[in-house]
Coordinates of C-alpha atoms and ligand atoms in Angstrom, one line a residue:
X1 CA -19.0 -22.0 11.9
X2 CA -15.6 -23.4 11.0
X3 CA -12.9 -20.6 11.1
X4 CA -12.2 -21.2 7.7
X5 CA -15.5 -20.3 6.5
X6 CA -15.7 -17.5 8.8
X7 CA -12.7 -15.9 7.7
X8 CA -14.3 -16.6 3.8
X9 CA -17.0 -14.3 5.2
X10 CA -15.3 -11.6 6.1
X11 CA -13.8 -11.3 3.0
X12 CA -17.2 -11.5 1.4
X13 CA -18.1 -8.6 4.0
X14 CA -15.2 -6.4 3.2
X15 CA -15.5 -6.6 -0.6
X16 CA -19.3 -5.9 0.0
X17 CA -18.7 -3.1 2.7
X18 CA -15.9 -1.9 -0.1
X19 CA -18.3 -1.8 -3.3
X20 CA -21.1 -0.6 -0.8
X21 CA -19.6 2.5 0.5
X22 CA -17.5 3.7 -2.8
X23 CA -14.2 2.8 -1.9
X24 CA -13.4 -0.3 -4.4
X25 CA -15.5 -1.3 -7.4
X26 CA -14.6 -4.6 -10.2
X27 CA -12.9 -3.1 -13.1
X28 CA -15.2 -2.5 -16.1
X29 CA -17.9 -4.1 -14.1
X30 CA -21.2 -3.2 -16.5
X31 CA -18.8 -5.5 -19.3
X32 CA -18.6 -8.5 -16.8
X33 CA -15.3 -7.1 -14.9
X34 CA -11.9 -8.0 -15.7
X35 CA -10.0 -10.9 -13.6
X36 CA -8.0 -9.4 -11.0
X37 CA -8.3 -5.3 -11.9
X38 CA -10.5 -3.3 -9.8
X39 CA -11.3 0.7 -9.8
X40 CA -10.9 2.8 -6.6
X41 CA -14.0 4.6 -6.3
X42 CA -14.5 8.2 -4.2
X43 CA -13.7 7.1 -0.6
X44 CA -11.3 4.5 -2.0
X45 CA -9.5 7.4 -4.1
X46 CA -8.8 10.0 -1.5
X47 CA -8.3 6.5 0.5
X48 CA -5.0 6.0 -1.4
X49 CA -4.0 9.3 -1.8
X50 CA -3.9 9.7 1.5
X51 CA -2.1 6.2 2.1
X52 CA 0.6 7.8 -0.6
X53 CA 1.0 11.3 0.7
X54 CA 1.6 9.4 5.0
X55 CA 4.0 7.3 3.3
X56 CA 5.4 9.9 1.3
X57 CA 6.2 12.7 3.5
X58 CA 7.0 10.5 6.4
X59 CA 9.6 9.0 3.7
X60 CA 11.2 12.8 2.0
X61 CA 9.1 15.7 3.4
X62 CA 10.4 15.1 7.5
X63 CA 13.6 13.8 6.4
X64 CA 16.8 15.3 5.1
X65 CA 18.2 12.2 3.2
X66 CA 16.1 11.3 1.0
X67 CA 14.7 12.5 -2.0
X68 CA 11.7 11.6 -4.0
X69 CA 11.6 10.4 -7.9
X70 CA 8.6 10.1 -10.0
X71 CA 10.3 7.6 -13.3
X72 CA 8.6 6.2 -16.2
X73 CA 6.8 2.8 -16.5
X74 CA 8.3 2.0 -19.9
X75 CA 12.1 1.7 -19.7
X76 CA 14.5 1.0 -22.3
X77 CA 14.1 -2.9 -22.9
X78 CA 18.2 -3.5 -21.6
X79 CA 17.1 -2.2 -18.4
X80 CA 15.3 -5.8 -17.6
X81 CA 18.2 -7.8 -19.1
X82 CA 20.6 -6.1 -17.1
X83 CA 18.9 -6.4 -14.0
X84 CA 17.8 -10.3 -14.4
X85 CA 14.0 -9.8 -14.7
X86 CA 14.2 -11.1 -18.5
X87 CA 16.2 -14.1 -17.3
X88 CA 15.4 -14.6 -13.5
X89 CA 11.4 -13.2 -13.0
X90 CA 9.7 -16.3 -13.3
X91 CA 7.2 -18.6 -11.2
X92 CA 6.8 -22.0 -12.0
X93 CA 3.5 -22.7 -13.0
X94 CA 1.2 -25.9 -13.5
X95 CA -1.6 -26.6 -15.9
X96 CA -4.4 -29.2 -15.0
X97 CA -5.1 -31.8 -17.5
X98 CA -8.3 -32.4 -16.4
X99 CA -9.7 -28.1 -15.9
X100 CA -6.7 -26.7 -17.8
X101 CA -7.0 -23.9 -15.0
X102 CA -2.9 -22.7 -14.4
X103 CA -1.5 -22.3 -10.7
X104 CA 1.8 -21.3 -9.5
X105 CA 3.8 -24.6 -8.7
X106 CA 5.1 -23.4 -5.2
X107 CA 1.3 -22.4 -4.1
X108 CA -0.7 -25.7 -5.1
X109 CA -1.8 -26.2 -1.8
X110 CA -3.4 -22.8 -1.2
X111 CA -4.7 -22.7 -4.7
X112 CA -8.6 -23.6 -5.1
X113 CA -10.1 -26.3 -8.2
X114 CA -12.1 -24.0 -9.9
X115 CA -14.1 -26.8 -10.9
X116 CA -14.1 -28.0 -6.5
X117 CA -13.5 -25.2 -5.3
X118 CA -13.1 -26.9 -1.6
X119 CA -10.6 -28.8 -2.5
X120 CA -7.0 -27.5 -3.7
X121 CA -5.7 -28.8 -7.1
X122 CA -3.5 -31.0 -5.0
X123 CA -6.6 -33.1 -4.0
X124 CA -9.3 -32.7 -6.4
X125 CA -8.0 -35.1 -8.5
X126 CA -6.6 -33.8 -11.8
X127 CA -3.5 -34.7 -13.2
X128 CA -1.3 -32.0 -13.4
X129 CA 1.8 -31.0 -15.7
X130 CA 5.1 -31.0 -14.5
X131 CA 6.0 -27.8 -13.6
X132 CA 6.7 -24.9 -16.1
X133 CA 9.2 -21.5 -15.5
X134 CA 6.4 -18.7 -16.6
X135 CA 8.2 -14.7 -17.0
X136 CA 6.0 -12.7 -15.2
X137 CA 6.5 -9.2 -17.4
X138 CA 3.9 -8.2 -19.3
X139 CA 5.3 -7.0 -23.4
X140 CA 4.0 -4.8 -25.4
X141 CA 5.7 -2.5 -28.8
X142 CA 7.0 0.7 -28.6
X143 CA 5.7 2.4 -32.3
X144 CA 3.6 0.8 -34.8
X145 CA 6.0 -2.2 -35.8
X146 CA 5.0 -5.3 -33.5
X147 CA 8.1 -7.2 -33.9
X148 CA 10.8 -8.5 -31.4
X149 CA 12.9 -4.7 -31.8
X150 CA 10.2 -3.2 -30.6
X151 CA 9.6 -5.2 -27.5
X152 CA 9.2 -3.1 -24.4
X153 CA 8.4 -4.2 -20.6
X154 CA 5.9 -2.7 -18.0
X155 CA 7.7 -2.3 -15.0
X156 CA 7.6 -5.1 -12.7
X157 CA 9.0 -2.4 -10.3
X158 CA 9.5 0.5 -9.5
X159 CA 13.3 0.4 -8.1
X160 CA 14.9 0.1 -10.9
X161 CA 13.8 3.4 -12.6
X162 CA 15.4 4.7 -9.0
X163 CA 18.8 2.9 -10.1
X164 CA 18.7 4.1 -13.5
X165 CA 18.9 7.7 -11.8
X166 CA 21.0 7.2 -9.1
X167 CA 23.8 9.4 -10.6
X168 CA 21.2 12.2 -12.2
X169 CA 19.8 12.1 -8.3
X170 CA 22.9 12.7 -6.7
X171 CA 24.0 15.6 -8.6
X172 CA 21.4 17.6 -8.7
X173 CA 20.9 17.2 -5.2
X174 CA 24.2 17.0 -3.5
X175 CA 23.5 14.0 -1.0
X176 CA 25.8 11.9 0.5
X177 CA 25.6 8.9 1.4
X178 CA 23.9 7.6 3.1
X179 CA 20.8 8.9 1.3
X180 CA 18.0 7.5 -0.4
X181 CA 15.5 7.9 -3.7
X182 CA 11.7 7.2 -2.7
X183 CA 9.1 6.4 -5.4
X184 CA 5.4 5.6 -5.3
X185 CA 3.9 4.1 -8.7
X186 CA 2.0 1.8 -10.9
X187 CA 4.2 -1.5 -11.1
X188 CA 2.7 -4.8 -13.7
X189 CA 3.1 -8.4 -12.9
X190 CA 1.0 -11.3 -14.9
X191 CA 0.5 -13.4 -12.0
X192 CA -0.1 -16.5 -12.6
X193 CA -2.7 -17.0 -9.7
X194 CA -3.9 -13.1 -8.6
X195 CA -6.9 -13.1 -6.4
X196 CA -8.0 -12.1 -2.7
X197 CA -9.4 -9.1 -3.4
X198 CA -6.9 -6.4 -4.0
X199 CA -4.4 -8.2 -2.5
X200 CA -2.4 -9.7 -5.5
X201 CA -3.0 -8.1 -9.0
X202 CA -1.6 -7.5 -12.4
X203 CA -1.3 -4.3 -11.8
X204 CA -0.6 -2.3 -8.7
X205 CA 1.4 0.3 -7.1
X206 CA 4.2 0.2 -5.3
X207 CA 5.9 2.7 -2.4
X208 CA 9.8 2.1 -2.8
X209 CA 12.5 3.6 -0.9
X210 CA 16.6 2.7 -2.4
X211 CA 18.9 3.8 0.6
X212 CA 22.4 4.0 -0.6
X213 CA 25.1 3.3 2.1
X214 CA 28.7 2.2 2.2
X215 CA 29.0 -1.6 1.7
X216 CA 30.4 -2.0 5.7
X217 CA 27.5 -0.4 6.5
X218 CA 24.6 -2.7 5.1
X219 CA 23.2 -4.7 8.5
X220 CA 23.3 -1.5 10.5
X221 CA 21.2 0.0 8.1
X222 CA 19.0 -3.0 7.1
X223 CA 18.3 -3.0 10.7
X224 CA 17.4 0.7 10.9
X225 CA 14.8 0.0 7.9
X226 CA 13.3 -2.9 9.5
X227 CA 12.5 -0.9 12.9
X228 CA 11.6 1.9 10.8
X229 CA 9.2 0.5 9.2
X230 CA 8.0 -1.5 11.7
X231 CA 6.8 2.1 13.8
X232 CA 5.7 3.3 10.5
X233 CA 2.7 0.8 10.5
X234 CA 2.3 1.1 14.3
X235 CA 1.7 4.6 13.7
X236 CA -1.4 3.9 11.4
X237 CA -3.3 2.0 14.5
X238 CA -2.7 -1.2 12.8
X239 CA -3.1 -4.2 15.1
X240 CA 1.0 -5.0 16.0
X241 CA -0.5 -8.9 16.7
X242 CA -1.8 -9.1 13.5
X243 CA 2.2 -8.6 12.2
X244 CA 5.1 -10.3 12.1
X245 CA 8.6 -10.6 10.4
X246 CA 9.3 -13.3 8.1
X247 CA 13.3 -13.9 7.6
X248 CA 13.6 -15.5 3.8
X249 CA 15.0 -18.6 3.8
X250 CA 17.9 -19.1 0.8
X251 CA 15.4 -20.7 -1.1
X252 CA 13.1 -18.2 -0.7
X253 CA 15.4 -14.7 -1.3
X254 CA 14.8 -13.3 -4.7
X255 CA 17.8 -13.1 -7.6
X256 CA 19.4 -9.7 -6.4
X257 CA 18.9 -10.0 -2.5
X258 CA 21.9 -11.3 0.2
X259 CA 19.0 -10.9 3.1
X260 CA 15.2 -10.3 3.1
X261 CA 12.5 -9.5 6.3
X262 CA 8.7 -9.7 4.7
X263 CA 6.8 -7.8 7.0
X264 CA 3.6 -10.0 7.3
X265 CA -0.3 -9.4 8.4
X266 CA -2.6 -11.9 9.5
X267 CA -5.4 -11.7 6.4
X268 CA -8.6 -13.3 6.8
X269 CA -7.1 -15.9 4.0
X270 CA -4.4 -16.1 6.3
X271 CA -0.6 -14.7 6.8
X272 CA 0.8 -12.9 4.2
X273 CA 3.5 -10.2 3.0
X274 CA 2.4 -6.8 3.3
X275 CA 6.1 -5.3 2.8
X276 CA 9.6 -6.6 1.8
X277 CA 13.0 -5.1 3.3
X278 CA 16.2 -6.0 1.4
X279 CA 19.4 -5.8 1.3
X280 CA 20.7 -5.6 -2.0
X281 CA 24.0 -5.3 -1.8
X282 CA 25.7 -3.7 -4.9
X283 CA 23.8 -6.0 -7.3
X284 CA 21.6 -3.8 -9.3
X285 CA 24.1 -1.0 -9.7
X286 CA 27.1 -3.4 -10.3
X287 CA 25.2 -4.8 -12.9
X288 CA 23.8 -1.1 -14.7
X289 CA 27.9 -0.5 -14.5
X290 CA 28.6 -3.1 -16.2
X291 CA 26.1 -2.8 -19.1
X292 CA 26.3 1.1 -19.8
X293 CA 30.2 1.0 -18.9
X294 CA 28.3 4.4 -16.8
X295 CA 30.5 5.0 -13.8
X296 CA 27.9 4.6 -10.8
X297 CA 30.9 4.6 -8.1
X298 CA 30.5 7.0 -5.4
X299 CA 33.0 9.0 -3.3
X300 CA 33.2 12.2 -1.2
X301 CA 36.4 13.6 0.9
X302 CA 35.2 10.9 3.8
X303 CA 36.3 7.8 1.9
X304 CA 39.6 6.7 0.7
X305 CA 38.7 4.8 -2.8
X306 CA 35.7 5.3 -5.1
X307 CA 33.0 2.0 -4.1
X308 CA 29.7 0.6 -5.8
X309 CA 27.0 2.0 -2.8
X310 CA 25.5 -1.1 -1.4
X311 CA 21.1 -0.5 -1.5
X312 CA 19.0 -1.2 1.5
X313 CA 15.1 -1.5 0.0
X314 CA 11.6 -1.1 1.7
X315 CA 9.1 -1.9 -0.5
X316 CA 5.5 -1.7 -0.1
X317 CA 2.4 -2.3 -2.2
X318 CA 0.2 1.1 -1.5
X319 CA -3.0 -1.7 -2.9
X320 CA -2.2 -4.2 0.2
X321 CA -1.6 -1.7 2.6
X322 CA -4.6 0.1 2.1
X323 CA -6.5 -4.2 2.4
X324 CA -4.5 -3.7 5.5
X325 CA -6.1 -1.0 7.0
X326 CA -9.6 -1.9 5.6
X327 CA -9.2 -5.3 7.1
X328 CA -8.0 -3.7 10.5
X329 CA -10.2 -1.7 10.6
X330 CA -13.6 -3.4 9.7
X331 CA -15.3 -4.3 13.0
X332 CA -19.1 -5.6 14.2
X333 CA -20.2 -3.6 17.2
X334 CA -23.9 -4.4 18.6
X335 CA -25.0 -1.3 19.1
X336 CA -28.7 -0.7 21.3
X337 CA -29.7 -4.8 19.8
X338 CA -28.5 -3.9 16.5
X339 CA -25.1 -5.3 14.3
X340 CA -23.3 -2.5 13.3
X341 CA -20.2 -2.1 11.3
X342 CA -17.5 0.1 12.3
X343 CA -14.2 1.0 10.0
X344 CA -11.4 2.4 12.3
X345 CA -9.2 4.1 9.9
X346 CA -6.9 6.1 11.8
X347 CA -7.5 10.2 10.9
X348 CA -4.7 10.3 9.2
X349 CA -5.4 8.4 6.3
X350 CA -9.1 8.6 6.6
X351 CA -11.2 10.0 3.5
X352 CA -13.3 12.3 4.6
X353 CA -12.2 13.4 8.2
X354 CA -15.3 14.8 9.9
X355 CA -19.1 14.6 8.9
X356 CA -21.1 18.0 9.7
X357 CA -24.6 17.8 10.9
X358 CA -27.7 19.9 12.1
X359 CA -29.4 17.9 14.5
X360 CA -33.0 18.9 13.5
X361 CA -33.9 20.7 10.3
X362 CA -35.2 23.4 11.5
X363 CA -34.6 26.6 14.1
X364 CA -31.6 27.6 12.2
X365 CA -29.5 24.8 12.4
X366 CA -29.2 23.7 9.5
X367 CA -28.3 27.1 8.9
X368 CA -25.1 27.1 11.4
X369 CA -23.7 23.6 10.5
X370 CA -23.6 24.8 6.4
X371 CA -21.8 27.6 7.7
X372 CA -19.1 25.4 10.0
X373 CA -19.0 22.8 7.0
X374 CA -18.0 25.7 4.9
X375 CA -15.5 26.4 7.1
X376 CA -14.2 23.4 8.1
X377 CA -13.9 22.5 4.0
X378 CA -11.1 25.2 3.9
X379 CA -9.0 23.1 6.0
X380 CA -10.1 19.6 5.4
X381 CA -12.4 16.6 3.2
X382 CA -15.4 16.9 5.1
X383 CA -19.4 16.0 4.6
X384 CA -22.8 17.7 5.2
X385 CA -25.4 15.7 5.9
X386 CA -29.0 16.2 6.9
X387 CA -31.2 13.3 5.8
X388 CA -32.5 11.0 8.5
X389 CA -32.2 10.5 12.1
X390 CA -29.2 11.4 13.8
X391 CA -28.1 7.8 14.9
X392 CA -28.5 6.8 11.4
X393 CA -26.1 9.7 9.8
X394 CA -23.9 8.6 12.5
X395 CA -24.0 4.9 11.7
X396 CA -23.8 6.0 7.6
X397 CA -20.1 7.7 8.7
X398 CA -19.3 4.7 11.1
X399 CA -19.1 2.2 8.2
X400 CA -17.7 5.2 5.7
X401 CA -14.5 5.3 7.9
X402 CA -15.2 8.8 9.3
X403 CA -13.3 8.8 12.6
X404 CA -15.5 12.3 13.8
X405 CA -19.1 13.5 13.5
X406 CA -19.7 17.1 14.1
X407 CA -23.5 18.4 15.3
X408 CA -25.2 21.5 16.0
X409 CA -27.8 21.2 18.5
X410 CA -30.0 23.7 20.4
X411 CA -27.1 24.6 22.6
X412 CA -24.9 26.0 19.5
X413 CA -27.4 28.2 19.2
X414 CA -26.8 30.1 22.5
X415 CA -23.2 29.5 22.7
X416 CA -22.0 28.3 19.5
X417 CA -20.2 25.4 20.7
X418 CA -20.8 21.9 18.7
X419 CA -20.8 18.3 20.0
X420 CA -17.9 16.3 18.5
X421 CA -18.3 12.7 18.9
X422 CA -15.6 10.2 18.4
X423 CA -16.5 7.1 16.1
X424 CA -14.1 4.6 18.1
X425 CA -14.6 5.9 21.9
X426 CA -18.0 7.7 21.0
X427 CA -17.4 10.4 23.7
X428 CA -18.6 13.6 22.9
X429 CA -16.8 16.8 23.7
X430 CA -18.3 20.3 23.3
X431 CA -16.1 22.9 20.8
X432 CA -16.5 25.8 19.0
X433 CA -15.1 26.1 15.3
X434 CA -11.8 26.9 15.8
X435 CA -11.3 24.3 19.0
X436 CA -12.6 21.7 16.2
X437 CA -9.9 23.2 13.2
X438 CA -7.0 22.9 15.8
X439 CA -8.1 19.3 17.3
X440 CA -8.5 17.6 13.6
X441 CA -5.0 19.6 12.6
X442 CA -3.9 18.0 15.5
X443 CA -5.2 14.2 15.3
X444 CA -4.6 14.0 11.3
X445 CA -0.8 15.3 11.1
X446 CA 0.2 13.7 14.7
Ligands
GAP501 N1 11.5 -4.0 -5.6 C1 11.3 -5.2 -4.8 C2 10.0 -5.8 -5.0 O1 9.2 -5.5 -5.9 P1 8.4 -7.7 -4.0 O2 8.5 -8.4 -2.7 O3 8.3 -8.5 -5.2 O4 9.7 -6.7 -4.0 C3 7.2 -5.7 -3.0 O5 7.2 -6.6 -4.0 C4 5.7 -5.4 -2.5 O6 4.9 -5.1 -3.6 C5 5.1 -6.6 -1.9 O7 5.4 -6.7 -0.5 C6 3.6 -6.3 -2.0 O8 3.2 -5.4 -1.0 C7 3.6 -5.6 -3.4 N2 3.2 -6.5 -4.4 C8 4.0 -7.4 -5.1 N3 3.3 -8.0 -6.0 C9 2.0 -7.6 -5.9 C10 0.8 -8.0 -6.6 N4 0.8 -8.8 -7.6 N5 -0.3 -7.3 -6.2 C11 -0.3 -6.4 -5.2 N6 0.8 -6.0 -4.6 C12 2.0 -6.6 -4.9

């Protein structure tokens, strides 16, 4: 099999092992789904609330510097004027003659024909437009008048409701620089070409983080973000061969940036951007000075003259991490002649942490593990389970993500100790209830 089409069948394996076991479903799927919008279901929900709470209290909770910020989507319309989405936030687009399908100019040859889909709309034929500038906002009214006054923007991002309260921020909580404003939230973009999954949607979230520094200051500090986030990924078990930096070219470096690093992941449709760092220099805030006539200068006792902070940016899309870590984690194991499918999510991020099992239904174990389940519930997202022979529930949590299965055998009886096996090593080690409540704390906030 060519290593195209067996990379096209992984995706097809992921988005079935996805749908299969709850974690993503098509959008409005009993109407015929909607292009590009998809619904996390239960594991894929506590999935990305998990994904959102790593990021979020590695990013505010176990720092001093920054704090956290939780903005609107709709903004006043200036906003996007001032900050050059109206004028700059465009891809150039194409239209075929021949299928009328639409693809972005600058990706022809990655793009598919729907109507060949082996061949890309470079070599199926078609005649195609010369290229178009498409805004990539999506409008809608503000009030019951649709007219152009009441035009308002979904937020292509989320930074700029951080820049917007940069001076509220400050005040009330007496940083100095250099500090920063993290946000996670939903962010719109009509793509001219979504697709891959949940890769690249119209609508996505985004985990930003605006560090504010002194101008002199910006390459140590887009420097310190780079490695930062670098051991922020390595700290999720992602594969660190399957990432690499991408420096953007000046062709390449979007309206407000003076340097860019994309950090990028090897997908089964090949390598891609999973996170962008910036340095933004005093762009946006310069800018919001200029149209409010706010003063967004900084100074405390240590500096001799009021300055515009210079902004270092990380930002991340929690959608395409969380394909990340599915796609890092999705793994065939033959296991006694038979294909099985693993997911190694690390415990940290895992949905459900532990599964709780009575090995037989009977002689009161069932009994003993409700009780531990009980228990163990108090502390973390676990699942009972009692149907079917053991190898089986094991193999159910295996492809579920579940990095620990917890049983209560004939032994627990006597002593009350439990097997817990490990879904990656599959060793099993014998502890009572509390052992198990102190090892999980221990593996899932490490
Ligand atoms: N504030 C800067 C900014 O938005 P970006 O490189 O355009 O920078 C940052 O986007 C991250 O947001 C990307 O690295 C990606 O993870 C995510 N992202 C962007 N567009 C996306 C889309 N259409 N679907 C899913 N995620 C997207």
């Amino acid at each position: 099999m060519s290593k195209k089409n067996s990379n096209n069948d992984l995706m097809d394996k992921i988005v079935s092992l996805c749908k299969r076991r709850g974690y993503v479903f098509p959008s409005s799927e009993i109407y015929g789904g909607l292009n590009s919008c998809w619904d996390y279901g239960p594991l894929g929900a506590e999935l990305k609330r998990n994904l959102k709470n790593y990021w979020w209290d590695s990013m505010t909770n176990r720092r001093e510097d920054i704090e956290g910020l939780d903005a609107a989507i709709l903004m006043h319309p200036q906003v996007w004027h001032t900050s050059g989405h109206i004028s700059e936030f465009n891809d150039p687009m194409v239209d075929c003659k021949t299928c009328k399908a639409r693809f972005r100019a600058d990706k022809l040859a990655e793009a598919r024909c729907p109507k060949k889909p082996s061949k890309s709309p470079l070599e199926c034929g078609g005649e195609l437009t010369e290229p178009r500038q498409f805004n990539l906002m999506f409008k809608t009214f503000m009030g019951p008048v649709e007219d152009d006054t009441n035009v308002v923007y979904l937020r292509p991002e989320t930074a700029q409701g951080i820049y917007v309260n940069f001076l509220n921020v400050k005040n009330s909580s007496r940083q100095k620089i250099p500090f920063g404003i993290a946000q996670i939230g939903k962010a719109f973009r009509n793509e001219i070409t979504p697709g891959n999954f949940i890769f690249r949607t119209r609508e996505f979230e985004q985990m930003e983080m605006q560090y504010f520094i002194h101008p002199s200051e910006d390459e140590k500090y887009f420097e310190y973000w780079r490695q930062e986030r670098w051991k922020w990924y390595q700290s999720l078990g992602i594969d660190m061969d399957k990432m690499r930096w991408h420096k953007h070219g000046d062709d390449e470096l979007a309206h407000y940036a003076k340097a860019a690093y994309d950090i990028e992941f090897e997908y089964p449709f090949g390598w891609q951007e999973l996170e962008g760092i910036h340095n933004r220099t005093d762009f946006d805030l310069s800018r919001h000075m200029e149209a409010t006539k706010k003063d967004l200068r900084y100074r405390d006792d240590r500096y001799q003259e009021k300055f515009i902070p210079y902004i270092i940016e990380t930002s991340a899309g929690c959608d395409r991490t969380l394909l990340t870590l599915i796609v890092n984690g999705y793994d065939e194991v033959e296991v006694k002649g038979e294909k099985r499918v693993f997911l190694r999510l690390s415990p940290k991020i895992a949905p459900i942490k532990a599964a709780v099992f009575p090995l037989v239904k009977k002689d009161g174990m069932p009994e003993f593990a409700e009780k531990v389940y009980h228990e163990l519930k108090k502390h973390f997202k676990v699942f009972y389970d009692v149907s079917g022979a053991i190898g089986r529930r094991y193999a159910r949590m295996d492809e579920a993500g579940c990095p620990y299965c917890i049983t209560v055998d004939g032994q627990t009886l006597e002593d009350e100790t439990m097997t817990l096996r490990d879904r990656d090593s599959m060793e099993q080690k014998r502890m009572k209830v509390d052992e198990i409540i102190t090892f999980l704390t221990k593996q899932i906030t490490a």
